[in-house]
Coordinates of C-alpha atoms and ligand atoms in Angstrom, one line a residue:
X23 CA 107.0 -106.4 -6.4
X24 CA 107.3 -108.4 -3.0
X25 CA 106.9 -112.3 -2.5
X26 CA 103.9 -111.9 -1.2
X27 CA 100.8 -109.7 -1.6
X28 CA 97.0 -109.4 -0.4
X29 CA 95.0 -110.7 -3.8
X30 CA 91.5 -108.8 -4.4
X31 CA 89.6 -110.6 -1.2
X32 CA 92.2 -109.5 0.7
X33 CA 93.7 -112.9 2.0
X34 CA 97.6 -112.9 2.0
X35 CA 99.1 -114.7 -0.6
X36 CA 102.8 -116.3 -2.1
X37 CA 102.9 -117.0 -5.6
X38 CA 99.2 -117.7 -5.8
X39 CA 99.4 -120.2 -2.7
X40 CA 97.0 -118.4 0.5
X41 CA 99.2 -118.0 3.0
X42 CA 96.2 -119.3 5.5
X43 CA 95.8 -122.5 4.0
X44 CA 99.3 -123.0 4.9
X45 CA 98.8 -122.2 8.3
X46 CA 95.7 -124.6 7.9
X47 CA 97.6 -127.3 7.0
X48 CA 100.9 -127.2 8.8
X49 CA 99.7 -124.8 12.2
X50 CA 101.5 -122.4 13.7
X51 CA 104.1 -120.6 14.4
X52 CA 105.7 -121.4 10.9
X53 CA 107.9 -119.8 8.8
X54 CA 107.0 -119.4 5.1
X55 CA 109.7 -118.9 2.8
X56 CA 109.0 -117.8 -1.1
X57 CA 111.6 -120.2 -3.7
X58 CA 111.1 -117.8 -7.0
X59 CA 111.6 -114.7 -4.6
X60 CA 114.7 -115.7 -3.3
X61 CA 115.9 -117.4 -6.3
X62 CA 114.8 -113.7 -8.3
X63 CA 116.9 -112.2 -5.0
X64 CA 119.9 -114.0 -5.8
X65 CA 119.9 -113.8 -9.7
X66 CA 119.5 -110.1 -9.5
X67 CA 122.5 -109.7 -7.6
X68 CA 124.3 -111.8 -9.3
X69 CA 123.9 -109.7 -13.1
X70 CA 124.2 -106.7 -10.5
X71 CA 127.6 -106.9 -10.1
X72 CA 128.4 -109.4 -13.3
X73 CA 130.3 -106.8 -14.6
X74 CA 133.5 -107.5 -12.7
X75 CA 134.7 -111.2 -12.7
X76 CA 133.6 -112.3 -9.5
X77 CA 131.3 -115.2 -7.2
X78 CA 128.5 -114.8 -4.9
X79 CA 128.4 -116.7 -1.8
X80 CA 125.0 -116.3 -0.2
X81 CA 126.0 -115.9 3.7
X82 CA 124.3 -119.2 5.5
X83 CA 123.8 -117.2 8.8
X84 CA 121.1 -115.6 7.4
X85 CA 119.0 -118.5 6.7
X86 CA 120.7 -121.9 6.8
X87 CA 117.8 -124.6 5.6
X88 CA 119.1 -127.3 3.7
X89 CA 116.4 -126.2 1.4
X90 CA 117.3 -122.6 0.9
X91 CA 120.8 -123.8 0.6
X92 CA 120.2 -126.0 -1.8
X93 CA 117.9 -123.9 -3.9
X94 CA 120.6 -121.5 -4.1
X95 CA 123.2 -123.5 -5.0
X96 CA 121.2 -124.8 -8.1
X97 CA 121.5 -121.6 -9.2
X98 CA 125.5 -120.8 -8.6
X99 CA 125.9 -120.1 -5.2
X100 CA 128.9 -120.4 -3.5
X101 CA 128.7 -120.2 0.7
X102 CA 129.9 -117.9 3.3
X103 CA 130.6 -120.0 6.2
X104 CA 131.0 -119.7 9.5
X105 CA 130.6 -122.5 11.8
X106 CA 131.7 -126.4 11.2
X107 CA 128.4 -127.0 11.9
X108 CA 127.4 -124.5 8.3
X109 CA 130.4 -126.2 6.6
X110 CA 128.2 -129.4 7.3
X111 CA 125.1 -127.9 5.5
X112 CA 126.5 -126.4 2.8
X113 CA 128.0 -130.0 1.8
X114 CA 124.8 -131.5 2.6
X115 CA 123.2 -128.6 0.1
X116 CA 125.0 -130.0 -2.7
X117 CA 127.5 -126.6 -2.8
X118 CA 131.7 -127.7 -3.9
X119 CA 134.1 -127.6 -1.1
X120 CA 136.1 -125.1 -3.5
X121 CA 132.7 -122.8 -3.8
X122 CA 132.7 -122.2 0.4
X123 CA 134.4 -118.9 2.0
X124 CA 135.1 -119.5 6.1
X125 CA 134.6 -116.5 8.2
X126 CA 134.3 -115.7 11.7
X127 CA 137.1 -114.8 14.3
X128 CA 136.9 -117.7 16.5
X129 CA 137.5 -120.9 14.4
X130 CA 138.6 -123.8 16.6
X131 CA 141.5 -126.2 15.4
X132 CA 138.9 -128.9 14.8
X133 CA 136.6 -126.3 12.4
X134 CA 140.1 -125.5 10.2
X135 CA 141.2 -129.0 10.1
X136 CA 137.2 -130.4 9.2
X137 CA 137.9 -127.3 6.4
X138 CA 140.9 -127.9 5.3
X139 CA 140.2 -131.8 4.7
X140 CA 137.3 -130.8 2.4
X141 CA 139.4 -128.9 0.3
X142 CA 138.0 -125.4 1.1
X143 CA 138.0 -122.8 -1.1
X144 CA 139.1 -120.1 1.0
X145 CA 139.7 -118.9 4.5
X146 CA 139.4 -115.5 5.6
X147 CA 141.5 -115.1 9.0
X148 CA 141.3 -112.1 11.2
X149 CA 144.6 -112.3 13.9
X150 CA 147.6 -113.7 14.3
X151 CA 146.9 -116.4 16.6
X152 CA 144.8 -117.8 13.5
X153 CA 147.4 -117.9 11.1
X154 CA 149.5 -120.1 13.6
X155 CA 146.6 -122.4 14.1
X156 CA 146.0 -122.6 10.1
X157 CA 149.9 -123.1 9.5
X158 CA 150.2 -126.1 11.7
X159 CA 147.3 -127.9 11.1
X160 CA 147.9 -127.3 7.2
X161 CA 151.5 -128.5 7.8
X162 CA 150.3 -131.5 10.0
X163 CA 147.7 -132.6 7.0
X164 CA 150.0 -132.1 4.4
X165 CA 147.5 -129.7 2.6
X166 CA 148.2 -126.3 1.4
X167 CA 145.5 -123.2 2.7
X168 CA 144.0 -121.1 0.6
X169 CA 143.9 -118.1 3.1
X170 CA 142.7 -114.7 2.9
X171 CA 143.3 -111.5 5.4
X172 CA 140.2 -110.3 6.6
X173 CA 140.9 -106.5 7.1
X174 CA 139.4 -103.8 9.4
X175 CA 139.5 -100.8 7.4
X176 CA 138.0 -98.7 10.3
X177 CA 134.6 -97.7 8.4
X178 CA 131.1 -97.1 10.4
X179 CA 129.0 -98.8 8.2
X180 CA 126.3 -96.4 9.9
X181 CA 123.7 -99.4 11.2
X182 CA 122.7 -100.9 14.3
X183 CA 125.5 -101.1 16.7
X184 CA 125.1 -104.9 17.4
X185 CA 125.9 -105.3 13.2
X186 CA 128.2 -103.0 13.3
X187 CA 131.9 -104.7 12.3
X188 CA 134.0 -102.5 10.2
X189 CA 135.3 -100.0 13.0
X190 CA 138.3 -100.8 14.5
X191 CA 136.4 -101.1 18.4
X192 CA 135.3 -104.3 17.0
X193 CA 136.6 -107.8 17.7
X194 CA 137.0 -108.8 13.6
X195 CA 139.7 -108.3 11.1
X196 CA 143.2 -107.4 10.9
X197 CA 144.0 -103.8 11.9
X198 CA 145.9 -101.9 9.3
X199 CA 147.5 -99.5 11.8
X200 CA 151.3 -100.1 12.1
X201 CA 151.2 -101.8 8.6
X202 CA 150.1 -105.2 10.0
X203 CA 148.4 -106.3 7.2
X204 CA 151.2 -106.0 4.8
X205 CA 153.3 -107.7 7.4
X206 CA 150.9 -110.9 7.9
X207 CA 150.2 -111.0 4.3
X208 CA 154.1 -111.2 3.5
X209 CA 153.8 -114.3 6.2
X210 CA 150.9 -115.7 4.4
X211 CA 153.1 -115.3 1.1
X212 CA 156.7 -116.7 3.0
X213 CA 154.8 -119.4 4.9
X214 CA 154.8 -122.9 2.6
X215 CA 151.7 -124.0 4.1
X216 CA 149.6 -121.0 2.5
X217 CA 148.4 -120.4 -0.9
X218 CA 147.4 -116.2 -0.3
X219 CA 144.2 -116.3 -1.8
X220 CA 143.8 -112.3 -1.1
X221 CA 142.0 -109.4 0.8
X222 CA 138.4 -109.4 2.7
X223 CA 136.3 -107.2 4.2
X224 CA 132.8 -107.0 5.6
X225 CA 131.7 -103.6 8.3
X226 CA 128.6 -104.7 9.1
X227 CA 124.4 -105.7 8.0
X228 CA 121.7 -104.0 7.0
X229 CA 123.3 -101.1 5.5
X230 CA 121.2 -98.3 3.8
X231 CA 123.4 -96.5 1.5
X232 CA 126.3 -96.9 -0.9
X233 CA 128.7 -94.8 1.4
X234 CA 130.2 -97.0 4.0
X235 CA 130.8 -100.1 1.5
X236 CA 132.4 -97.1 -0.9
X237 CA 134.9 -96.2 2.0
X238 CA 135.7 -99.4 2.2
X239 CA 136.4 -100.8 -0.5
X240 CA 138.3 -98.5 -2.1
X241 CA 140.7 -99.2 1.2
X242 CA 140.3 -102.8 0.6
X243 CA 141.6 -101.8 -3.4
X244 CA 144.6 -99.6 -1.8
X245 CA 145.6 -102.3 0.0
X246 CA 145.1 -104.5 -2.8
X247 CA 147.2 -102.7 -5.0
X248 CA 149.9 -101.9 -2.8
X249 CA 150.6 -105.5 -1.9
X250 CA 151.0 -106.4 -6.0
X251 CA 153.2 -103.4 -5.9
X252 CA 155.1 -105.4 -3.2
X253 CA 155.4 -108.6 -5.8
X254 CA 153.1 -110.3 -4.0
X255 CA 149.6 -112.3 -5.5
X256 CA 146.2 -111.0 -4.4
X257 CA 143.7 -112.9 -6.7
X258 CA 140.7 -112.3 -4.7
X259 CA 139.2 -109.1 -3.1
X260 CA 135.9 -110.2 -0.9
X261 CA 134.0 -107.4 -0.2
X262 CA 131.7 -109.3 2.5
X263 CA 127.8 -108.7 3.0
X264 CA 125.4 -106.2 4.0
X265 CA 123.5 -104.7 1.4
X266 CA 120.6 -103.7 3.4
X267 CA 116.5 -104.3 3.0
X268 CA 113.5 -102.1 3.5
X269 CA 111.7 -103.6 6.6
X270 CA 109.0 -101.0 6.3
X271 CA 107.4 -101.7 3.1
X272 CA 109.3 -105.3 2.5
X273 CA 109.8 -104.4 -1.1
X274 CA 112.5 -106.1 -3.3
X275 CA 115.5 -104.8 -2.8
X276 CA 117.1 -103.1 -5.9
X277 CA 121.0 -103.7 -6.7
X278 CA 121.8 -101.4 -9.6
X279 CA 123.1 -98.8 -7.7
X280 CA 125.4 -101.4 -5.7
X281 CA 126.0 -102.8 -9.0
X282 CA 127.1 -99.9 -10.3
X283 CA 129.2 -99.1 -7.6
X284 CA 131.6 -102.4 -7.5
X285 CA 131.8 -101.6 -11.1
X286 CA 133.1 -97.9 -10.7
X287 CA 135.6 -99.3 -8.2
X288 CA 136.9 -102.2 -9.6
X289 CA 136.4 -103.3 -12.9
X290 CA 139.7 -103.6 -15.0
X291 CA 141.8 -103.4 -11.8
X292 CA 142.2 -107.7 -12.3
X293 CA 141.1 -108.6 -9.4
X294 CA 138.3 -111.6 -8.8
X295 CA 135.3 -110.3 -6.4
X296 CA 133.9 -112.3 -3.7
X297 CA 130.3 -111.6 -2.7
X298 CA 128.8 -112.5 0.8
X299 CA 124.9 -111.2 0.9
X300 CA 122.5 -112.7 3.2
X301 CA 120.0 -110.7 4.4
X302 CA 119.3 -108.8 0.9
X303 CA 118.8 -112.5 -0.8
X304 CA 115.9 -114.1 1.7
X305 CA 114.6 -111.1 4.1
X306 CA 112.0 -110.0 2.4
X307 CA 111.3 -113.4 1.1
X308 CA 109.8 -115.1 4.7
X309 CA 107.1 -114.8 6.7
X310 CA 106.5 -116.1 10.3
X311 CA 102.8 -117.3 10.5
X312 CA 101.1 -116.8 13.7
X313 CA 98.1 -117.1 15.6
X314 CA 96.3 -115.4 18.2
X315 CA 96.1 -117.0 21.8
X316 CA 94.0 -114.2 23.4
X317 CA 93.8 -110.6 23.4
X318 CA 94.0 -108.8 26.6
X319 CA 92.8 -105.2 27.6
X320 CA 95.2 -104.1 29.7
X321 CA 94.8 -100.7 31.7
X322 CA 96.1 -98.5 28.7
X323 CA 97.0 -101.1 25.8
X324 CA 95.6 -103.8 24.0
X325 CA 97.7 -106.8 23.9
X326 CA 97.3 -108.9 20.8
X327 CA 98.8 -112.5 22.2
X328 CA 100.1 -114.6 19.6
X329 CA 101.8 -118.3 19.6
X330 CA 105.2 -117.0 17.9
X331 CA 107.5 -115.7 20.2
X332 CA 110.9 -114.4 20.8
X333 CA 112.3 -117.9 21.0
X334 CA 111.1 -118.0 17.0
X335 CA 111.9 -114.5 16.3
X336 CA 114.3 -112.4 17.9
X337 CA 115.5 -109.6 15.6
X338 CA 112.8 -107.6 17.9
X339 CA 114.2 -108.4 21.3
X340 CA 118.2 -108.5 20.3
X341 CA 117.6 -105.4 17.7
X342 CA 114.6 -103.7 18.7
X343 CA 113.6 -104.4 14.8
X344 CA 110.5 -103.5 13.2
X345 CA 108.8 -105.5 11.6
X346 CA 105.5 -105.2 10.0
X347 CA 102.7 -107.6 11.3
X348 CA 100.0 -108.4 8.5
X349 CA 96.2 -110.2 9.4
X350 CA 96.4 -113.2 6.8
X351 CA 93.1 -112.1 6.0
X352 CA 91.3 -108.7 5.5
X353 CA 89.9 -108.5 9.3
X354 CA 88.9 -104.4 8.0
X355 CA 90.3 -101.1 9.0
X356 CA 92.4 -100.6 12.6
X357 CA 90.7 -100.2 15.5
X358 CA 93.6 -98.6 17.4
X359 CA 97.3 -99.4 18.6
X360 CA 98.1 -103.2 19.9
X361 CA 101.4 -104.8 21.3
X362 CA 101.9 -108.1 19.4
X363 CA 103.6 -110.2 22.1
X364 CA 104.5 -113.6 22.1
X365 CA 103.6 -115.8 25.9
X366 CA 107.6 -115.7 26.8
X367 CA 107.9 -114.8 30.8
X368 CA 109.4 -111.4 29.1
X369 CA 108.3 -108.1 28.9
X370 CA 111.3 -108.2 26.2
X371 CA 109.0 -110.9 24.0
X372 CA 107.6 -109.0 21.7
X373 CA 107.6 -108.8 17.9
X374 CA 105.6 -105.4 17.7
X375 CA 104.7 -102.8 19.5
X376 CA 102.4 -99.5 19.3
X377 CA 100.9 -100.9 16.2
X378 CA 97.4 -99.5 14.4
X379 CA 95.7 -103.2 14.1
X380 CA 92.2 -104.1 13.2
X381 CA 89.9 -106.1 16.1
X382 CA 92.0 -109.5 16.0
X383 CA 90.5 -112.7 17.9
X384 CA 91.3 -115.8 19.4
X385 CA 92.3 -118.0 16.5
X386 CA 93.2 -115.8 13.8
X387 CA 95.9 -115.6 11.9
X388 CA 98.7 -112.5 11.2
X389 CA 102.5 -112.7 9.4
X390 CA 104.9 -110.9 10.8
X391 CA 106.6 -110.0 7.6
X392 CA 110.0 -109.6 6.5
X393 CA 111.1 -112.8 8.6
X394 CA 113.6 -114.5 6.1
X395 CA 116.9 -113.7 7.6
X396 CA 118.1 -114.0 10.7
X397 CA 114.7 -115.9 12.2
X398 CA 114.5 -119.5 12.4
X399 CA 118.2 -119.5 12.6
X400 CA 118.4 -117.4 15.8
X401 CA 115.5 -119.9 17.2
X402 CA 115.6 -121.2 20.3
X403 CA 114.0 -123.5 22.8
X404 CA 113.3 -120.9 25.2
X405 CA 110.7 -121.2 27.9
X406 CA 110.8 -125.2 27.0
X407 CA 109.0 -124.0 23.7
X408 CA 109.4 -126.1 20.3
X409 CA 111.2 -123.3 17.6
X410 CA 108.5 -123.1 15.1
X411 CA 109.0 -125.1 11.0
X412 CA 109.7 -124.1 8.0
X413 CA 108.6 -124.5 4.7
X414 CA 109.6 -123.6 1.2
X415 CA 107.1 -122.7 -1.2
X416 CA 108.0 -123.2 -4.6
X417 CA 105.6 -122.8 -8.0
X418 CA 103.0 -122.8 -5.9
X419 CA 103.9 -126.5 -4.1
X420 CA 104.7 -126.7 -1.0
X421 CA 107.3 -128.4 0.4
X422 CA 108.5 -128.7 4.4
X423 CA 112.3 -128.1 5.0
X424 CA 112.0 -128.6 8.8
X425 CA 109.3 -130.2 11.1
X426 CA 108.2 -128.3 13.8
X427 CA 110.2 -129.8 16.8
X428 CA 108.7 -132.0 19.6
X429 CA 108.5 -131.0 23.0
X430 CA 109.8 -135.0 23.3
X431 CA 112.8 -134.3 21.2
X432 CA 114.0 -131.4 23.3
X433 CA 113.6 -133.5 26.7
X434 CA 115.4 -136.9 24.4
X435 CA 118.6 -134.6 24.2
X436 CA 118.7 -134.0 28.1
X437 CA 119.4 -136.4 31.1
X438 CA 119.0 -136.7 34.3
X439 CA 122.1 -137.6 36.2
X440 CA 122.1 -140.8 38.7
X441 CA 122.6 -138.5 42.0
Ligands
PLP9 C1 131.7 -112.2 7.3 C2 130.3 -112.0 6.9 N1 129.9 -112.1 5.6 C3 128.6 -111.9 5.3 C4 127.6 -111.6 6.2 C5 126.2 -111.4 5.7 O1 125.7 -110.1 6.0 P1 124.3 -109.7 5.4 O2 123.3 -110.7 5.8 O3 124.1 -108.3 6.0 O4 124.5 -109.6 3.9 C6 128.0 -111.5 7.5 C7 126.9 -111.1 8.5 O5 127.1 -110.6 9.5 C8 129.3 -111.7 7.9 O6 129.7 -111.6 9.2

C-alpha cells in the first residue's frame, strides 16, 4: 500500500484528497506530506521491534516540520537530535526533554549547555574533546549528563558513500582500536559530572539489507557486555537509523524482518534499545508538487522544465537519487525519454533524468515521489528562489505546516552595509 495512488480516472490521490486540487489551491512547488502514512510508518516500527524493551526516536533530520514532529510525538515519539536549532523544534513539537537523544560530532559548548538545561535525556558523544566540553559545562551548571559513547564499530553499511558512517574512514564515533571505548567509558563512569547512560551506534542511511546493522550490533552487544563484565552500568544500547526504503516503486516499507532481527540479537540480554529511523518513517510518505514552465526540444533530448528545483530538492544533485516523477493526472502513455530539470543556472539541477514521460505541457502538473525525507529540510534559497511549502494532509483535511517563503523575507534578513 503506498500513501498515495492514481484512483480509477487516473488523477493522483492521498487518502482520497486529489493531489491537483492541492496544487490548485496552494501552487507550486509544494511538498505534500500524508499524516496516516507516516503515523502507520512509525507505529509499524514501533510493534516491529516491541519485543525488546526499548524507545523510538524518529530522527528530525529527515523531516523536521513542527507538524510532522508533532504528529509523531502524539503517538510516542522520542527525538534524535542534532542541532540546537532541532533541540528547539522538538520542544516546540510538544516531545519531553527526557524523550530527546543528541547526536552529531560537532556540538558547540552553547548546543550542550542549551541541552543540558533542558534536562536532556541522553547525549551520544563521539571523541574525546567532547567529553571534556560535556564535563565542564555539566560541572559549571551543577547538572549531571546523561551521556552515551557513540561507537565506530568499523562496518560498511554497503550504501551511498556520502551516508556512509560506520567505517572507521569516517569522522563519527569512538574508535574501538586500542580499547578506547572501554577507556572513555571507564571516564564517563569515574567522572562525577556523568550519569553513563550506555552504547550507540548508527553506519549509515538507506540501507537495503539486514547484514551491516547485524555486524554491528552484535559489536555494539560485545561491547555492551564486556563493559557489565567490567562492573560498570550500560542501561541503553542505541542502535541509530537507517533502515532503508524502496525509491523505485515507493512502497511501504516492511519491518518484520528488522524486527525480527533486534529480537534475535537482543532480547533477554537486559539492555533498553534506542531507535533513531528517519527516512523509513516519512520517505515514502511526501511528495513534491510541481509544474511545468516549458518544455524544450533540445538537439537530442526533451527537456521537461518544471518550477521545483534543486534548491527544493537535492537528494538528486548531492546523491545522484532517483526518484520517480508521476503526471498528477493520467496525460496517457510515454511518448519517449525527458530530463525533468528545475530553472537553477546548473546542469547539476535536475530531479530526473532519461525518463519515459508522456507529452507534458506548460502548466501541468507531475510529483516527484518519494520526497518525504531529506527534502524541504535540505532547501535552500538558491538562485534567490523561495524553498517551496509544506503541507500535512491528515483524514483528508488539509492543513499548512509552512508558507511558502517570500522573496521579501529572504531580502528582510539581508543588509546592505553603509560603505
Ligand atoms: C545519528 C543518526 N541517527 C539517525 C539517523 C537517521 O537515519 P535514517 O534517516 O537513515 O533512518 C541519522 C542520519 O544520518 C544519524 O546520523
Amino acid at each position: 500500500m503506498c500513501a498515495f495512488h492514481r484512483n480509477t480516472n487516473g488523477h493522483m490521490l492521498v487518502d482520497s484528497k486529489p493531489l491537483a486540487e492541492i496544487a490548485d489551491r496552494f501552487g507550486t512547488p509544494l511538498y505534500v506530506y500524508s499524516g496516516n502514512g507516516i503515523r502507520d510508518s512509525f507505529n509499524r516500527f514501533k510493534s516491529a521491534v516491541s519485543q525488546v524493551p526499548g524507545k523510538v526516536y524518529f530522527a528530525l533530520k529527515a523531516n523536521s516540520a513542527l507538524g510532522v514532529i508533532a504528529l509523531l510525538a502524539r503517538n510516542g515519539s522520542g527525538a534524535d537530535i542534532v542541532s540546537g536549532g532541532e533541540l528547539e523544534r522538538a520542544l516546540m513539537a510538544g516531545i519531553a526533554p527526557a524523550d530527546i537523544v543528541f547526536s552529531g560530532v560537532g556540538k558547540s559548548r552553547n548546543e550542550i549547555a542549551q541541552a543540558l538545561s533542558t534536562g536532556i535525556g541522553q547525549i551520544n558523544a563521539e571523541s574525546p574533546a567532547e567529553l571534556d566540553s560535556i564535563s565542564s559545562i555539566a560541572n559549571e551548571l551543577s547538572v549531571i549528563a546523561p551521556v552515551a559513547l557513540r561507537v565506530n564499530v568499523d562496518v560498511d553499511p554497503d550504501t551511498h558513500v556520502k551516508i556512509s558512517t560506520g567505517q572507521r574512514s569516517t569522522k563519527f564515533g569512538i574508535s574501538n582500536n586500542k580499547h578506547e571505548v572501554a577507556n572513555l567509558y571507564r571516564r564517563l563512569h569515574d567522572d562525577p559530572n556523568f550519569a553513563p547512560a550506555g552504547l550507540a551506534v548508527h553506519i549509515g542511511s538507506q540501507i537495503q539489507s539486514l547484514a551491516p546493522f547485524e555486524k554491528a550490533y552484535r559489536a555494539l552487544l560485545n561491547l555492551g557486555q564486556s563493559l557489565r563484565g567490567e562492573g560498570m552500568p550500560v542501561p541503553t544500547l542505541d542502535l541509530g537509523g537507517g533502515v532503508g526504503v524502496s525509491y523505485d516503486d515507493g512502497s511501504t516499507t516492511d519491518f518484520t524482518d528488522y524486527g525480527a532481527l533486534v529480537q534475535r540479537i537482543f532480547k533477554g540480554k537486559g539492555f533498553k534499545l534506542g531507535f533513531e529511523p528517519g527516512r523509513a518513517i516519512v520517505a515514502n510518505n511526501g511528495v513534491l508538487l510541481s509544474e511545468v514552465i516549458f518544455v524544450k526540444h533540445g538537439d537530442n533530448k526533451r527537456f521537461i522544465i518544471v518550477d521545483a528545483a534543486m534548491n527544493d530538492l537535492l537528494r538528486p544533485t548531492l546523491y545522484e537519487a532517483h526518484h520517480n516523477i508521476e503526471p498528477l493526472n493520467d496525460l496517457g502513455p510515454a511518448t519517449g525519454f525527458a530530463d525533468i530539470v528545475g530553472p537553477i543556472c546548473e546542469t547539476g539541477d535536475y530531479l530526473g533524468k532519461q525518463r519515459k514521460m508522456p507529452d507534458l505541457n506548460t502548466g501541468d502538473r507531475i510529483a516527484v515521489m518519494s520526497a518525504g525525507a531529506y527534502g524541504a529540510v535540505m532547501a535552500s534559497s538558491y538562485n534567490t528562489r523561495p524553498p517551496a511549502g509544506e503541507v500535512l494532509v491528515l483524514n483528508s483535511e488539509v492543513h499548512v505546516l509552512r508558507h511558502k517563503r517570500s522573496v521579501k523575507s529572504l531580502l528582510d534578513e539581508e543588509s546592505i552595509p553603509n560603505f
